[in-house]
mmCIF file of C-alpha atoms and ligand atoms in Angstrom:
data_model
loop_
_atom_site.group_PDB
_atom_site.id
_atom_site.type_symbol
_atom_site.label_atom_id
_atom_site.label_comp_id
_atom_site.label_asym_id
_atom_site.label_seq_id
_atom_site.Cartn_x
_atom_site.Cartn_y
_atom_site.Cartn_z
ATOM 1 C CA MET X 1 -190.373 -144.958 -68.406
ATOM 2 C CA GLU X 2 -189.962 -144.077 -72.080
ATOM 3 C CA GLN X 3 -188.099 -147.183 -73.765
ATOM 4 C CA ARG X 4 -184.700 -145.910 -75.856
ATOM 5 C CA GLU X 5 -182.237 -147.322 -77.239
ATOM 6 C CA CYS X 6 -178.884 -146.490 -75.407
ATOM 7 C CA THR X 7 -176.584 -149.977 -75.552
ATOM 8 C CA LEU X 8 -174.144 -148.183 -73.254
ATOM 9 C CA CYS X 9 -175.642 -147.234 -69.725
ATOM 10 C CA GLU X 10 -178.603 -148.756 -69.155
ATOM 11 C CA GLN X 11 -179.092 -148.625 -65.908
ATOM 12 C CA ALA X 12 -176.873 -145.243 -65.590
ATOM 13 C CA CYS X 13 -179.855 -143.737 -67.968
ATOM 14 C CA GLN X 14 -182.259 -144.538 -66.146
ATOM 15 C CA GLY X 15 -184.730 -141.786 -65.487
ATOM 16 C CA SER X 16 -183.002 -139.967 -67.797
ATOM 17 C CA THR X 17 -185.945 -138.385 -68.971
ATOM 18 C CA GLU X 18 -186.528 -136.213 -66.525
ATOM 19 C CA LYS X 19 -184.171 -133.919 -68.141
ATOM 20 C CA GLN X 20 -185.183 -133.077 -71.502
ATOM 21 C CA GLY X 21 -184.164 -131.267 -74.157
ATOM 22 C CA ALA X 22 -180.181 -130.031 -73.857
ATOM 23 C CA GLY X 23 -179.954 -128.395 -77.271
ATOM 24 C CA ASN X 24 -180.267 -131.742 -80.034
ATOM 25 C CA ALA X 25 -179.578 -134.414 -77.638
ATOM 26 C CA PRO X 26 -182.176 -136.971 -77.705
ATOM 27 C CA GLU X 27 -184.921 -136.951 -74.445
ATOM 28 C CA TRP X 28 -183.260 -139.667 -72.729
ATOM 29 C CA ARG X 29 -180.343 -138.348 -72.717
ATOM 30 C CA ARG X 30 -178.444 -137.280 -69.487
ATOM 31 C CA ASP X 31 -174.946 -136.073 -69.560
ATOM 32 C CA MET X 32 -172.822 -137.200 -66.822
ATOM 33 C CA ILE X 33 -169.768 -136.400 -65.905
ATOM 34 C CA LEU X 34 -167.089 -138.577 -66.243
ATOM 35 C CA GLY X 35 -163.702 -138.446 -65.447
ATOM 36 C CA ALA X 36 -160.298 -140.860 -67.536
ATOM 37 C CA LEU X 37 -157.323 -141.758 -67.724
ATOM 38 C CA GLU X 38 -155.009 -142.873 -69.652
ATOM 39 C CA ALA X 39 -151.860 -143.852 -67.929
ATOM 40 C CA GLY X 40 -148.410 -144.182 -69.631
ATOM 41 C CA GLY X 41 -144.688 -144.526 -69.142
ATOM 42 C CA THR X 42 -144.125 -140.932 -70.730
ATOM 43 C CA LYS X 43 -147.293 -139.674 -70.280
ATOM 44 C CA MET X 44 -151.159 -139.139 -68.615
ATOM 45 C CA VAL X 45 -153.666 -137.931 -70.295
ATOM 46 C CA CYS X 46 -156.361 -136.933 -68.473
ATOM 47 C CA ALA X 47 -160.164 -136.280 -69.343
ATOM 48 C CA ILE X 48 -163.704 -135.251 -69.163
ATOM 49 C CA GLY X 49 -166.219 -136.683 -71.015
ATOM 50 C CA ASN X 50 -169.641 -138.366 -70.926
ATOM 51 C CA GLU X 51 -171.433 -141.306 -71.565
ATOM 52 C CA ASN X 52 -171.433 -140.983 -75.625
ATOM 53 C CA GLY X 53 -167.626 -140.687 -75.265
ATOM 54 C CA GLU X 54 -167.434 -137.120 -75.597
ATOM 55 C CA ILE X 55 -164.511 -135.204 -74.358
ATOM 56 C CA LEU X 56 -165.084 -132.232 -73.091
ATOM 57 C CA GLU X 57 -161.214 -132.113 -71.726
ATOM 58 C CA GLN X 58 -158.526 -133.426 -72.036
ATOM 59 C CA ILE X 59 -154.908 -132.570 -71.370
ATOM 60 C CA SER X 60 -151.485 -134.269 -71.318
ATOM 61 C CA ILE X 61 -148.821 -134.202 -67.604
ATOM 62 C CA PRO X 62 -145.702 -136.292 -67.918
ATOM 63 C CA THR X 63 -144.737 -138.892 -66.140
ATOM 64 C CA GLU X 64 -142.078 -138.905 -62.928
ATOM 65 C CA THR X 65 -142.455 -140.100 -59.930
ATOM 66 C CA PRO X 66 -146.290 -140.782 -58.186
ATOM 67 C CA GLU X 67 -145.183 -137.951 -55.788
ATOM 68 C CA ILE X 68 -144.824 -135.338 -58.218
ATOM 69 C CA THR X 69 -147.051 -136.572 -60.925
ATOM 70 C CA MET X 70 -150.058 -138.169 -58.866
ATOM 71 C CA PRO X 71 -151.393 -134.329 -57.157
ATOM 72 C CA LYS X 72 -151.177 -133.080 -60.771
ATOM 73 C CA LEU X 73 -153.763 -135.508 -62.092
ATOM 74 C CA LEU X 74 -156.167 -135.420 -58.855
ATOM 75 C CA SER X 75 -155.655 -131.191 -58.579
ATOM 76 C CA PHE X 76 -157.355 -132.097 -62.702
ATOM 77 C CA PHE X 77 -159.940 -134.203 -61.627
ATOM 78 C CA LYS X 78 -160.853 -132.980 -58.070
ATOM 79 C CA GLY X 79 -164.078 -130.253 -58.166
ATOM 80 C CA LYS X 80 -165.181 -131.002 -61.626
ATOM 81 C CA GLY X 81 -168.425 -133.522 -60.628
ATOM 82 C CA ILE X 82 -167.561 -136.790 -61.972
ATOM 83 C CA GLU X 83 -169.227 -139.493 -61.025
ATOM 84 C CA ALA X 84 -166.704 -142.446 -61.993
ATOM 85 C CA LEU X 85 -162.829 -142.493 -63.202
ATOM 86 C CA GLY X 86 -161.811 -145.124 -65.711
ATOM 87 C CA ILE X 87 -157.757 -145.458 -65.784
ATOM 88 C CA GLY X 88 -156.401 -147.512 -69.243
ATOM 89 C CA CYS X 89 -153.400 -148.203 -67.636
ATOM 90 C CA PHE X 90 -149.729 -148.952 -68.321
ATOM 91 C CA GLY X 91 -148.476 -152.626 -66.839
ATOM 92 C CA PRO X 92 -147.962 -155.197 -65.471
ATOM 93 C CA ILE X 93 -151.275 -154.118 -63.390
ATOM 94 C CA ASP X 94 -152.945 -156.067 -60.795
ATOM 95 C CA VAL X 95 -157.360 -156.331 -62.604
ATOM 96 C CA ASN X 96 -158.001 -159.339 -60.235
ATOM 97 C CA ARG X 97 -160.973 -157.828 -57.546
ATOM 98 C CA ASP X 98 -160.140 -160.995 -55.250
ATOM 99 C CA SER X 99 -156.823 -160.081 -54.687
ATOM 100 C CA GLU X 100 -155.527 -158.161 -52.118
ATOM 101 C CA THR X 101 -153.475 -155.864 -54.429
ATOM 102 C CA TYR X 102 -156.489 -155.030 -56.859
ATOM 103 C CA GLY X 103 -155.863 -151.576 -58.557
ATOM 104 C CA TYR X 104 -151.708 -152.170 -58.085
ATOM 105 C CA ILE X 105 -149.486 -151.104 -60.862
ATOM 106 C CA THR X 106 -147.315 -154.534 -60.060
ATOM 107 C CA THR X 107 -143.989 -154.799 -61.169
ATOM 108 C CA THR X 108 -143.437 -152.460 -63.745
ATOM 109 C CA PRO X 109 -140.128 -151.676 -65.013
ATOM 110 C CA LYS X 110 -140.651 -148.050 -64.285
ATOM 111 C CA LEU X 111 -139.558 -148.497 -60.902
ATOM 112 C CA ALA X 112 -140.926 -145.719 -58.910
ATOM 113 C CA TRP X 113 -144.060 -146.979 -60.098
ATOM 114 C CA GLN X 114 -144.045 -150.677 -58.864
ATOM 115 C CA ASN X 115 -146.583 -151.479 -56.169
ATOM 116 C CA TYR X 116 -148.346 -148.377 -56.726
ATOM 117 C CA ASN X 117 -151.943 -148.584 -55.528
ATOM 118 C CA ILE X 118 -153.039 -145.825 -57.910
ATOM 119 C CA VAL X 119 -157.400 -147.372 -57.940
ATOM 120 C CA GLY X 120 -156.933 -147.005 -53.783
ATOM 121 C CA THR X 121 -155.433 -143.702 -53.818
ATOM 122 C CA PHE X 122 -157.569 -142.066 -56.188
ATOM 123 C CA LYS X 123 -160.707 -143.797 -54.769
ATOM 124 C CA LYS X 124 -159.871 -142.205 -51.376
ATOM 125 C CA GLU X 125 -159.247 -138.593 -52.914
ATOM 126 C CA LEU X 126 -161.993 -137.939 -55.298
ATOM 127 C CA GLY X 127 -164.544 -140.948 -52.984
ATOM 128 C CA VAL X 128 -165.658 -142.357 -56.648
ATOM 129 C CA PRO X 129 -166.239 -145.295 -57.978
ATOM 130 C CA VAL X 130 -162.581 -145.791 -59.998
ATOM 131 C CA GLY X 131 -162.513 -148.454 -63.282
ATOM 132 C CA PHE X 132 -159.338 -149.979 -63.492
ATOM 133 C CA ASP X 133 -157.507 -151.892 -66.329
ATOM 134 C CA THR X 134 -155.395 -152.286 -68.979
ATOM 135 C CA ASP X 135 -154.280 -149.027 -71.461
ATOM 136 C CA VAL X 136 -154.776 -151.805 -74.478
ATOM 137 C CA ASN X 137 -157.789 -153.830 -72.868
ATOM 138 C CA GLY X 138 -159.499 -149.695 -72.685
ATOM 139 C CA SER X 139 -158.144 -149.060 -76.368
ATOM 140 C CA ALA X 140 -160.132 -152.867 -76.919
ATOM 141 C CA LEU X 141 -163.118 -151.056 -75.031
ATOM 142 C CA GLY X 142 -163.092 -147.787 -76.581
ATOM 143 C CA GLU X 143 -163.266 -149.136 -80.653
ATOM 144 C CA TYR X 144 -165.813 -151.617 -79.339
ATOM 145 C CA THR X 145 -168.552 -149.057 -77.697
ATOM 146 C CA TRP X 146 -167.812 -146.434 -80.446
ATOM 147 C CA GLY X 147 -165.065 -147.527 -83.055
ATOM 148 C CA ILE X 148 -164.686 -150.779 -85.422
ATOM 149 C CA ALA X 149 -165.493 -153.211 -83.807
ATOM 150 C CA LYS X 150 -169.075 -151.197 -82.311
ATOM 151 C CA GLY X 151 -171.248 -154.025 -83.342
ATOM 152 C CA LEU X 152 -168.954 -156.987 -82.779
ATOM 153 C CA HIS X 153 -168.562 -159.359 -79.850
ATOM 154 C CA SER X 154 -164.874 -159.973 -80.494
ATOM 155 C CA CYS X 155 -162.057 -158.005 -81.367
ATOM 156 C CA ILE X 156 -158.717 -157.425 -80.911
ATOM 157 C CA TYR X 157 -157.195 -154.289 -80.480
ATOM 158 C CA ILE X 158 -153.253 -154.133 -80.500
ATOM 159 C CA THR X 159 -151.375 -151.174 -80.097
ATOM 160 C CA ILE X 160 -147.082 -151.536 -81.624
ATOM 161 C CA GLY X 161 -145.504 -148.200 -80.258
ATOM 162 C CA THR X 162 -143.191 -148.468 -77.738
ATOM 163 C CA GLY X 163 -143.820 -151.418 -76.651
ATOM 164 C CA VAL X 164 -146.523 -153.869 -77.931
ATOM 165 C CA GLY X 165 -149.987 -154.121 -75.929
ATOM 166 C CA VAL X 166 -152.654 -156.856 -76.746
ATOM 167 C CA GLY X 167 -156.278 -155.897 -75.277
ATOM 168 C CA VAL X 168 -158.774 -158.163 -75.830
ATOM 169 C CA ILE X 169 -162.342 -159.105 -75.573
ATOM 170 C CA VAL X 170 -163.920 -161.598 -76.556
ATOM 171 C CA ASP X 171 -168.266 -163.023 -76.203
ATOM 172 C CA GLY X 172 -168.704 -158.869 -75.195
ATOM 173 C CA ASN X 173 -166.148 -158.870 -72.313
ATOM 174 C CA LEU X 174 -162.668 -157.762 -71.449
ATOM 175 C CA LEU X 175 -160.578 -160.641 -71.283
ATOM 176 C CA HIS X 176 -158.587 -161.158 -67.788
ATOM 177 C CA GLY X 177 -157.930 -164.629 -66.912
ATOM 178 C CA MET X 178 -154.770 -164.977 -64.483
ATOM 179 C CA MET X 179 -154.276 -161.932 -64.613
ATOM 180 C CA HIS X 180 -154.690 -160.049 -68.107
ATOM 181 C CA PRO X 181 -153.258 -160.926 -71.126
ATOM 182 C CA GLU X 182 -148.998 -159.900 -72.377
ATOM 183 C CA GLY X 183 -149.506 -160.983 -76.419
ATOM 184 C CA GLY X 184 -146.939 -158.572 -76.728
ATOM 185 C CA HIS X 185 -144.766 -160.939 -75.205
ATOM 186 C CA ILE X 186 -145.629 -163.901 -78.212
ATOM 187 C CA LEU X 187 -142.798 -165.970 -78.588
ATOM 188 C CA LEU X 188 -141.839 -165.104 -83.167
ATOM 189 C CA SER X 189 -140.127 -167.092 -85.440
ATOM 190 C CA LYS X 190 -136.535 -165.114 -86.007
ATOM 191 C CA LEU X 191 -136.328 -164.541 -89.405
ATOM 192 C CA PRO X 192 -132.998 -166.114 -90.751
ATOM 193 C CA ASN X 193 -131.783 -162.188 -92.424
ATOM 194 C CA ASP X 194 -132.373 -161.081 -88.933
ATOM 195 C CA THR X 195 -129.197 -160.590 -87.084
ATOM 196 C CA TYR X 196 -131.255 -158.154 -84.469
ATOM 197 C CA GLU X 197 -130.730 -159.541 -81.016
ATOM 198 C CA GLY X 198 -134.302 -158.276 -79.758
ATOM 199 C CA PHE X 199 -135.069 -155.173 -77.064
ATOM 200 C CA CYS X 200 -136.827 -157.297 -74.882
ATOM 201 C CA PRO X 201 -134.968 -158.320 -71.624
ATOM 202 C CA PHE X 202 -136.723 -161.562 -71.106
ATOM 203 C CA HIS X 203 -136.884 -163.253 -74.042
ATOM 204 C CA LYS X 204 -134.369 -163.384 -77.158
ATOM 205 C CA ASN X 205 -137.744 -163.607 -79.847
ATOM 206 C CA CYS X 206 -140.885 -161.785 -78.453
ATOM 207 C CA MET X 207 -143.386 -159.219 -80.682
ATOM 208 C CA GLU X 208 -142.189 -156.665 -78.952
ATOM 209 C CA GLY X 209 -138.654 -157.104 -78.678
ATOM 210 C CA LEU X 210 -138.589 -157.928 -82.565
ATOM 211 C CA ALA X 211 -141.418 -155.479 -83.992
ATOM 212 C CA ALA X 212 -142.006 -152.497 -81.164
ATOM 213 C CA GLY X 213 -140.821 -148.809 -82.685
ATOM 214 C CA PRO X 214 -137.349 -149.525 -80.583
ATOM 215 C CA ALA X 215 -136.204 -152.968 -82.099
ATOM 216 C CA ILE X 216 -136.999 -151.069 -85.738
ATOM 217 C CA GLU X 217 -134.438 -148.477 -84.169
ATOM 218 C CA GLY X 218 -131.508 -150.994 -83.221
ATOM 219 C CA ARG X 219 -132.092 -152.654 -86.047
ATOM 220 C CA TRP X 220 -132.353 -150.695 -89.138
ATOM 221 C CA GLY X 221 -130.329 -147.684 -87.169
ATOM 222 C CA LYS X 222 -132.036 -144.928 -87.655
ATOM 223 C CA LYS X 223 -135.479 -143.687 -86.365
ATOM 224 C CA ALA X 224 -138.877 -145.819 -87.840
ATOM 225 C CA ILE X 225 -140.193 -142.868 -89.253
ATOM 226 C CA GLU X 226 -137.004 -141.852 -90.891
ATOM 227 C CA LEU X 227 -136.731 -145.066 -92.638
ATOM 228 C CA ALA X 228 -140.537 -145.075 -94.520
ATOM 229 C CA ASP X 229 -139.129 -145.732 -98.056
ATOM 230 C CA ARG X 230 -137.258 -149.060 -97.011
ATOM 231 C CA GLU X 231 -139.238 -151.757 -98.485
ATOM 232 C CA ASP X 232 -136.958 -154.016 -96.711
ATOM 233 C CA VAL X 233 -137.325 -152.897 -92.996
ATOM 234 C CA TRP X 234 -141.523 -152.680 -93.887
ATOM 235 C CA GLU X 235 -141.359 -156.321 -95.602
ATOM 236 C CA MET X 236 -139.418 -157.870 -91.484
ATOM 237 C CA GLU X 237 -141.520 -155.975 -90.158
ATOM 238 C CA ALA X 238 -145.119 -157.076 -91.463
ATOM 239 C CA THR X 239 -143.722 -160.558 -91.406
ATOM 240 C CA TYR X 240 -143.315 -159.952 -87.454
ATOM 241 C CA ILE X 241 -146.542 -158.385 -86.884
ATOM 242 C CA ALA X 242 -148.016 -161.036 -88.751
ATOM 243 C CA GLN X 243 -146.979 -163.590 -87.710
ATOM 244 C CA ALA X 244 -148.554 -162.263 -84.845
ATOM 245 C CA LEU X 245 -151.355 -161.863 -85.775
ATOM 246 C CA VAL X 246 -151.804 -165.187 -87.135
ATOM 247 C CA ASP X 247 -151.556 -167.051 -83.323
ATOM 248 C CA TYR X 248 -154.325 -164.174 -81.947
ATOM 249 C CA THR X 249 -156.371 -165.563 -84.627
ATOM 250 C CA VAL X 250 -156.406 -169.281 -84.471
ATOM 251 C CA LEU X 251 -156.114 -168.744 -80.263
ATOM 252 C CA VAL X 252 -158.603 -166.062 -79.313
ATOM 253 C CA SER X 253 -160.676 -166.108 -82.757
ATOM 254 C CA PRO X 254 -161.773 -162.200 -83.138
ATOM 255 C CA GLN X 255 -163.584 -160.786 -85.670
ATOM 256 C CA ARG X 256 -161.619 -158.197 -86.118
ATOM 257 C CA ILE X 257 -157.914 -156.992 -85.733
ATOM 258 C CA ILE X 258 -157.334 -153.485 -84.748
ATOM 259 C CA LEU X 259 -153.702 -152.025 -84.730
ATOM 260 C CA GLY X 260 -152.716 -149.101 -83.010
ATOM 261 C CA GLY X 261 -149.438 -146.875 -81.822
ATOM 262 C CA GLY X 262 -146.904 -145.224 -83.351
ATOM 263 C CA VAL X 263 -145.392 -148.202 -86.155
ATOM 264 C CA MET X 264 -148.636 -147.686 -87.756
ATOM 265 C CA HIS X 265 -148.192 -144.398 -88.579
ATOM 266 C CA GLN X 266 -146.582 -146.112 -91.507
ATOM 267 C CA THR X 267 -149.723 -146.709 -93.925
ATOM 268 C CA GLN X 268 -148.015 -148.657 -95.949
ATOM 269 C CA LEU X 269 -147.370 -151.691 -93.320
ATOM 270 C CA LEU X 270 -151.358 -152.200 -93.052
ATOM 271 C CA PRO X 271 -151.211 -153.976 -96.683
ATOM 272 C CA LEU X 272 -148.058 -155.751 -96.350
ATOM 273 C CA VAL X 273 -149.080 -157.140 -93.110
ATOM 274 C CA ARG X 274 -153.113 -158.204 -94.849
ATOM 275 C CA ALA X 275 -150.534 -159.860 -97.355
ATOM 276 C CA LYS X 276 -148.121 -161.940 -94.514
ATOM 277 C CA PHE X 277 -151.232 -162.605 -93.069
ATOM 278 C CA LYS X 278 -152.780 -164.928 -95.435
ATOM 279 C CA GLU X 279 -149.655 -166.096 -96.222
ATOM 280 C CA LEU X 280 -148.463 -167.566 -93.375
ATOM 281 C CA LEU X 281 -152.550 -168.744 -92.476
ATOM 282 C CA ASN X 282 -152.404 -170.315 -95.147
ATOM 283 C CA GLY X 283 -156.080 -171.216 -96.197
ATOM 284 C CA TYR X 284 -156.406 -173.284 -92.382
ATOM 285 C CA VAL X 285 -159.143 -170.804 -91.152
ATOM 286 C CA LYS X 286 -161.878 -169.956 -92.533
ATOM 287 C CA THR X 287 -164.743 -167.642 -91.167
ATOM 288 C CA LYS X 288 -166.592 -165.045 -93.539
ATOM 289 C CA GLU X 289 -164.948 -162.401 -91.007
ATOM 290 C CA LEU X 290 -161.327 -163.560 -92.829
ATOM 291 C CA GLU X 291 -162.612 -163.561 -97.000
ATOM 292 C CA ASP X 292 -162.263 -160.172 -96.537
ATOM 293 C CA LEU X 293 -158.872 -159.009 -95.206
ATOM 294 C CA ASP X 294 -159.669 -155.058 -95.823
ATOM 295 C CA SER X 295 -162.131 -155.493 -92.766
ATOM 296 C CA TYR X 296 -160.579 -158.108 -90.835
ATOM 297 C CA ILE X 297 -156.865 -156.468 -90.149
ATOM 298 C CA VAL X 298 -157.960 -152.608 -89.217
ATOM 299 C CA VAL X 299 -156.133 -149.928 -87.843
ATOM 300 C CA GLN X 300 -158.067 -148.495 -85.339
ATOM 301 C CA SER X 301 -160.421 -146.042 -86.372
ATOM 302 C CA LEU X 302 -161.081 -142.884 -83.009
ATOM 303 C CA ASP X 303 -158.051 -140.157 -84.409
ATOM 304 C CA ASP X 304 -155.650 -142.022 -81.608
ATOM 305 C CA LYS X 305 -158.336 -141.213 -78.817
ATOM 306 C CA GLN X 306 -159.460 -144.944 -78.559
ATOM 307 C CA GLY X 307 -157.575 -145.414 -75.456
ATOM 308 C CA ILE X 308 -159.151 -142.401 -73.381
ATOM 309 C CA MET X 309 -162.597 -142.961 -74.448
ATOM 310 C CA GLY X 310 -162.176 -146.588 -73.585
ATOM 311 C CA ALA X 311 -161.159 -145.295 -70.336
ATOM 312 C CA LEU X 312 -164.613 -143.719 -70.276
ATOM 313 C CA LYS X 313 -166.586 -146.334 -70.685
ATOM 314 C CA LEU X 314 -164.182 -148.270 -67.661
ATOM 315 C CA GLY X 315 -165.308 -145.486 -65.153
ATOM 316 C CA MET X 316 -169.300 -145.807 -66.197
ATOM 317 C CA MET X 317 -168.879 -149.479 -66.010
ATOM 318 C CA GLU X 318 -167.716 -149.245 -62.674
ATOM 319 C CA LEU X 319 -170.221 -147.191 -61.807
ATOM 320 C CA GLU X 320 -172.960 -149.318 -63.122
ATOM 321 C CA ARG X 321 -171.330 -152.400 -61.197
ATOM 322 C CA GLN X 322 -171.772 -150.107 -57.729
ATOM 323 C CA GLY X 323 -174.735 -148.413 -58.428
HETATM 324 P P1 LIG S 1 -146.665 -144.869 -76.656
HETATM 325 O O1 LIG S 1 -145.946 -146.259 -77.534
HETATM 326 O O2 LIG S 1 -145.024 -144.711 -76.248
HETATM 327 O O3 LIG S 1 -147.548 -144.901 -75.996
HETATM 328 P P2 LIG S 1 -146.271 -144.518 -79.344
HETATM 329 O O4 LIG S 1 -147.727 -145.388 -80.236
HETATM 330 O O5 LIG S 1 -146.457 -142.937 -80.510
HETATM 331 O O6 LIG S 1 -146.904 -144.524 -78.201
HETATM 332 O O7 LIG S 1 -145.174 -145.201 -80.353
HETATM 333 C C1 LIG S 1 -144.149 -144.748 -79.956
HETATM 334 C C2 LIG S 1 -142.735 -145.279 -80.652
HETATM 335 O O8 LIG S 1 -143.279 -145.415 -82.691
HETATM 336 C C3 LIG S 1 -141.515 -144.601 -81.442
HETATM 337 O O9 LIG S 1 -140.788 -146.320 -81.197
HETATM 338 C C4 LIG S 1 -141.310 -144.636 -82.903
HETATM 339 O O10 LIG S 1 -140.245 -144.583 -83.124
HETATM 340 C C5 LIG S 1 -142.757 -145.072 -83.596
HETATM 341 N N1 LIG S 1 -143.754 -144.434 -84.274
HETATM 342 C C6 LIG S 1 -143.746 -143.092 -83.648
HETATM 343 N N2 LIG S 1 -144.215 -142.116 -84.775
HETATM 344 C C7 LIG S 1 -143.852 -143.443 -85.846
HETATM 345 C C8 LIG S 1 -144.449 -142.756 -86.970
HETATM 346 N N3 LIG S 1 -144.857 -141.963 -87.667
HETATM 347 N N4 LIG S 1 -143.652 -143.625 -88.536
HETATM 348 C C9 LIG S 1 -143.010 -144.693 -87.670
HETATM 349 N N5 LIG S 1 -142.793 -144.668 -86.102
HETATM 350 C C10 LIG S 1 -143.306 -143.991 -85.054
HETATM 351 ZN ZN1 LIG S 2 -140.451 -160.111 -73.747
#
């Protein structure tokens, strides 16, 4: 069989030379049909795509109860000939394949979804392999496969939105461990001039409670987007983000840190984060990556499609695993 360069689907493309010459596609290309679901607390993004990360069709459905939402999701995916489904899911979730509740959404504050067997339901109804990971591990995977972390072996992806989540890839593997990282709840040093209590019900001074979108709104009394020209707001926000990034850097040693989520749409934030990060790390770690913080700390590169593209890849990986 002809050799080809395809690092993404080594197994899945075997035999693919049979179907040749479609449009401008390389000879070896065989478009797979894959389903992807980015399951969020407020909306479910569903897509059909292929092994190149191309999205062919996409819809968004509000997240209500499983009884209301699941039939809508299933009717989107059914009858489309998908070979696998990948799910990047809000958490916490059970990603331990040896566990009896593998594939369940577990202790989520979204009560209707607590202890819900999302993977089992899709497997039963669609009859295809179902890949499953956190939404942020999915986003990390999207950037690692097709985006700004392509070619690296270790990276982290952080979303700063309604909550804070951290996806981690180390040595080419999505990090799980005991369950999966919950890096949004890393504890930070509260700034002396910050009187805000934090909104996390578990911790007074975690990253999510102090730096997610609702924390900005709770502290300053206005939506983050309406505070764009307030220097003090973004100075404080950058300090909290930078504290977390220093911790992730010294612990996980990523080659690149990718920031996403609604709050990062404030473009003035990124340079402030880099400057604070430099100040707080204080020269302790010296690597070629850290010499250029403009390429070490970056924003997402896939136009906010990193999560759904990563979910495609999760489906592909599950297909290869089972194939
Ligand atoms: P989610 O986390 O629910 O997936 P987002 O990543 O869009 O969704 O995050 C929503 C949060 O981000 C809200 O708290 C909102 O205030 C904040 N946000 C959204 N857009 C902006 C913006 N342009 N500037 C600052 N904050 C924003
Ligand atoms: Zn917390």
